[in-house]
Amino acid sequence: MTRIDKRFAALRDKGTKAFVSFVMAGDPDYETSLAVMRGLPAAGVDVIEMGMPFTDPMADGPAIQKAGQRALDAGHTMDRTFDMVRAFREGDDETPIVLMGYYNPIYSRGVERFLAEATAAGIDGLIIVDLPPEEDDELCLPAQAAGIDFIRLATPTTDDRRLPRVLQNTSGFVYYVSITGITGSATANAASVGPEVARIKAGTSLPICVGFGIRTPEAARDIASVADGAVVGSAIVEKIAAGEPVDAILAFVRGLADATHAG
């Protein structure tokens, strides 16, 4: 079992849902980003989703685009991302870490090298938004062979004919994108998300976590009531962008996590 599998099994045993938080690696700088990351588990985060800064983040809204640019402007690189993960793992060997981003930086680095470095650093999963199932040989299957889960996105436009292909080689959990559009562009609605989660569950035994459009504890609780977990990114990234102290950011995260677990 991967760390992701173990975490979801533990949550099921406790009868609670997963809270997944997104932060951009290196935003606004290496030291602050690492301080936030180190504080996330104590703030109730079950899975850390870490963005890999990239110059053309086509699925992301303004908040996360700007976070990636701040990190790049501060000199953040893939090497520094792995440095962060290794530093985090010195004090925490249990919390799952998922890298989210785009294929170009991985392709440029070389898949074999990237996977070797990710495994050695302590990465547990990948969400690569611009690699469809038809390209599973590129990264999905090699990642799983290396022991890294490949987490696929399902969306409101993933119809019943497409869904089995999306689920075929997915592992860890399924990430359901609750809205059509980019991150931070609309609000998730439990009434519309619930039937979609049920439809996906009919095709897989994997947990279903819902992201995009969750900004408040109330929204996180509502989404967790119909899914296996909630993912929050833009709302946290905006706190970082505003220059709020690390303690204040983590307190905000704690409110989201508590509400999700109550769901």
XYZ file of C-alpha atoms in Angstrom:
263
model
C 0.000 0.000 0.000
C 1.146 3.524 -0.752
C 0.955 6.303 1.831
C -2.169 7.485 0.013
C -3.826 4.072 0.338
C -2.913 3.905 4.019
C -4.248 7.382 4.729
C -7.628 6.745 3.114
C -7.904 3.367 4.853
C -7.253 5.048 8.201
C -9.863 7.704 7.472
C -12.427 5.065 6.531
C -11.736 3.244 9.792
C -12.429 6.484 11.669
C -15.534 7.207 9.618
C -14.290 10.579 8.422
C -13.437 12.294 5.166
C -10.129 13.480 3.710
C -9.005 17.075 3.565
C -6.535 17.748 0.756
C -4.781 21.121 0.667
C -3.011 22.627 -2.321
C 0.023 24.868 -1.989
C 2.433 26.016 -4.671
C 6.012 24.902 -4.080
C 8.253 27.899 -3.477
C 5.461 30.472 -3.058
C 6.251 33.210 -2.160
C 9.734 31.919 -1.348
C 11.353 28.651 -0.337
C 11.464 29.299 3.424
C 7.861 30.469 3.783
C 6.573 27.702 1.550
C 8.377 25.047 3.559
C 7.122 26.524 6.844
C 3.531 26.343 5.604
C 4.041 22.819 4.302
C 5.505 21.595 7.582
C 2.513 22.993 9.464
C -0.184 21.440 7.301
C -0.444 18.010 8.982
C -0.908 19.537 12.436
C -3.575 21.788 10.906
C -5.561 18.703 9.922
C -4.413 18.150 6.345
C -4.612 14.505 5.289
C -2.961 14.794 1.861
C -0.679 17.596 0.697
C -1.034 18.542 -2.945
C 1.968 20.559 -4.082
C 1.999 22.539 -7.285
C 5.036 22.433 -9.535
C 5.586 26.008 -10.811
C 5.194 26.265 -14.581
C 5.039 29.165 -17.000
C 1.856 28.046 -18.801
C -0.595 26.614 -16.218
C -3.610 26.356 -18.508
C -5.994 24.714 -16.014
C -5.346 27.221 -13.243
C -7.072 30.453 -12.440
C -5.406 33.776 -11.587
C -4.608 32.948 -7.943
C -2.642 29.798 -8.707
C -1.116 31.244 -11.883
C 0.261 34.126 -9.835
C 1.492 31.739 -7.144
C 3.501 29.813 -9.703
C 4.922 33.004 -11.139
C 5.915 34.265 -7.677
C 7.749 31.003 -7.080
C 9.524 31.173 -10.433
C 10.456 34.816 -9.835
C 11.965 33.754 -6.493
C 14.166 31.256 -8.319
C 12.213 28.102 -7.566
C 13.072 25.030 -9.640
C 12.211 21.339 -9.739
C 15.371 20.678 -7.744
C 14.098 23.027 -5.040
C 10.735 21.248 -5.046
C 12.475 17.969 -4.317
C 14.560 19.744 -1.667
C 11.330 20.851 0.018
C 9.923 17.344 0.023
C 13.119 15.889 1.460
C 13.164 18.564 4.174
C 9.526 17.816 5.003
C 10.193 14.086 5.143
C 12.853 14.618 7.818
C 10.014 15.257 10.257
C 7.053 13.486 8.651
C 7.204 10.141 6.898
C 3.456 9.485 6.908
C 1.588 12.369 5.265
C 1.049 11.677 1.559
C 2.445 14.240 -0.887
C 1.033 14.591 -4.395
C 2.716 16.723 -7.052
C 0.312 18.525 -9.358
C 1.239 20.210 -12.581
C 1.956 19.830 -16.251
C 3.948 17.373 -18.328
C 6.382 19.781 -19.978
C 8.793 20.158 -17.001
C 8.752 16.392 -16.465
C 9.352 15.649 -20.137
C 12.180 18.182 -20.236
C 13.807 16.589 -17.214
C 13.306 13.078 -18.522
C 10.645 10.733 -17.157
C 13.073 8.159 -15.795
C 15.142 10.776 -13.973
C 12.056 12.577 -12.655
C 10.488 9.415 -11.262
C 13.726 8.277 -9.645
C 14.154 11.647 -7.945
C 10.496 11.843 -6.926
C 10.581 8.391 -5.390
C 13.814 9.099 -3.526
C 12.443 12.406 -2.199
C 9.242 10.820 -0.895
C 6.554 11.716 -3.438
C 3.462 9.513 -3.327
C 1.324 10.626 -6.247
C 1.081 12.703 -9.400
C -1.732 14.765 -10.910
C -0.687 15.815 -14.413
C -3.591 17.674 -15.920
C -2.508 17.704 -19.554
C -1.806 13.981 -20.052
C -4.954 12.138 -21.197
C -5.427 8.365 -20.752
C -4.350 7.807 -24.347
C -0.838 8.818 -23.227
C -0.600 6.455 -20.234
C 2.615 4.922 -21.559
C 4.310 8.332 -21.264
C 4.118 8.715 -17.487
C 1.143 7.028 -15.820
C 2.304 3.436 -16.174
C 6.003 4.181 -15.481
C 4.976 6.130 -12.361
C 2.896 3.273 -11.041
C 5.715 0.847 -11.754
C 7.915 3.108 -9.613
C 5.381 2.985 -6.753
C 3.849 6.417 -7.356
C 0.071 6.730 -7.696
C -1.258 8.434 -10.807
C -4.396 10.383 -9.909
C -6.715 11.140 -12.775
C -9.158 14.008 -13.124
C -12.832 13.453 -13.937
C -14.976 16.453 -14.838
C -18.633 17.345 -15.416
C -18.034 16.686 -19.116
C -16.638 13.164 -18.572
C -19.587 11.177 -19.912
C -20.398 7.496 -19.359
C -18.572 6.466 -22.515
C -15.382 8.299 -21.521
C -15.380 7.533 -17.796
C -14.138 3.894 -17.959
C -11.091 5.022 -19.947
C -10.357 7.734 -17.383
C -10.612 5.270 -14.496
C -8.689 2.445 -16.158
C -5.204 3.176 -14.808
C -6.060 5.635 -12.054
C -4.732 4.882 -8.568
C -4.683 6.535 -5.146
C -7.919 8.462 -5.563
C -10.015 10.073 -8.266
C -10.028 13.869 -8.367
C -13.438 15.127 -9.433
C -13.348 18.662 -10.815
C -16.638 20.108 -9.605
C -16.951 22.897 -12.172
C -16.229 23.511 -15.824
C -13.453 26.040 -16.152
C -10.292 26.995 -14.313
C -9.453 26.852 -10.625
C -11.086 29.482 -8.437
C -13.591 30.518 -11.115
C -16.879 29.313 -9.581
C -18.380 27.721 -6.482
C -18.821 23.986 -5.996
C -22.361 22.842 -5.282
C -22.989 19.654 -3.313
C -26.404 19.127 -4.914
C -24.865 18.838 -8.372
C -21.658 17.134 -7.231
C -23.367 14.316 -5.312
C -24.897 12.513 -8.319
C -21.628 12.806 -10.228
C -19.665 11.282 -7.348
C -22.178 8.425 -7.201
C -21.809 7.881 -10.944
C -18.018 7.675 -10.660
C -18.223 5.378 -7.634
C -20.213 2.914 -9.719
C -17.092 2.424 -11.831
C -14.318 2.344 -9.219
C -13.543 1.381 -5.645
C -11.152 4.325 -5.301
C -11.977 7.285 -3.038
C -13.431 10.329 -4.807
C -12.113 13.740 -3.742
C -13.729 16.901 -5.052
C -11.850 20.091 -5.844
C -12.214 23.447 -7.656
C -14.648 25.969 -6.213
C -14.346 25.142 -2.484
C -13.416 28.266 -0.546
C -15.083 28.136 2.868
C -15.471 25.674 5.746
C -19.186 25.461 4.985
C -18.541 24.525 1.361
C -15.902 21.974 2.399
C -18.325 20.357 4.852
C -21.097 20.201 2.260
C -18.849 18.647 -0.381
C -17.437 16.138 2.132
C -20.990 15.033 2.883
C -21.302 13.660 -0.670
C -17.678 12.694 -1.437
C -14.704 11.011 0.213
C -12.776 14.243 0.543
C -12.506 17.917 -0.319
C -9.625 19.728 -2.006
C -8.950 23.425 -1.380
C -6.314 25.390 -3.246
C -7.056 28.920 -4.420
C -8.467 30.099 -1.074
C -5.265 29.021 0.704
C -3.003 30.414 -2.002
C -4.753 33.788 -1.712
C -3.887 33.919 1.998
C -0.245 33.318 1.106
C -0.401 35.977 -1.620
C -1.762 38.496 0.883
C 1.348 38.005 3.012
C -0.545 36.647 6.001
C 1.628 35.107 8.749
C 2.180 31.361 8.562
C 0.194 30.847 11.786
C -2.801 32.676 10.312
C -2.635 30.635 7.109
C -2.538 27.410 9.101
C -5.438 28.540 11.287
C -7.490 29.075 8.121
C -6.501 25.620 6.921
C -7.516 24.155 10.288
C -11.023 25.570 9.879
C -11.333 23.974 6.438
C -9.959 20.653 7.668
C -12.248 20.513 10.713
C -15.285 21.217 8.548
C -14.277 18.545 6.028
C -13.770 15.953 8.742
C -17.201 16.824 10.135
C -18.734 16.182 6.730
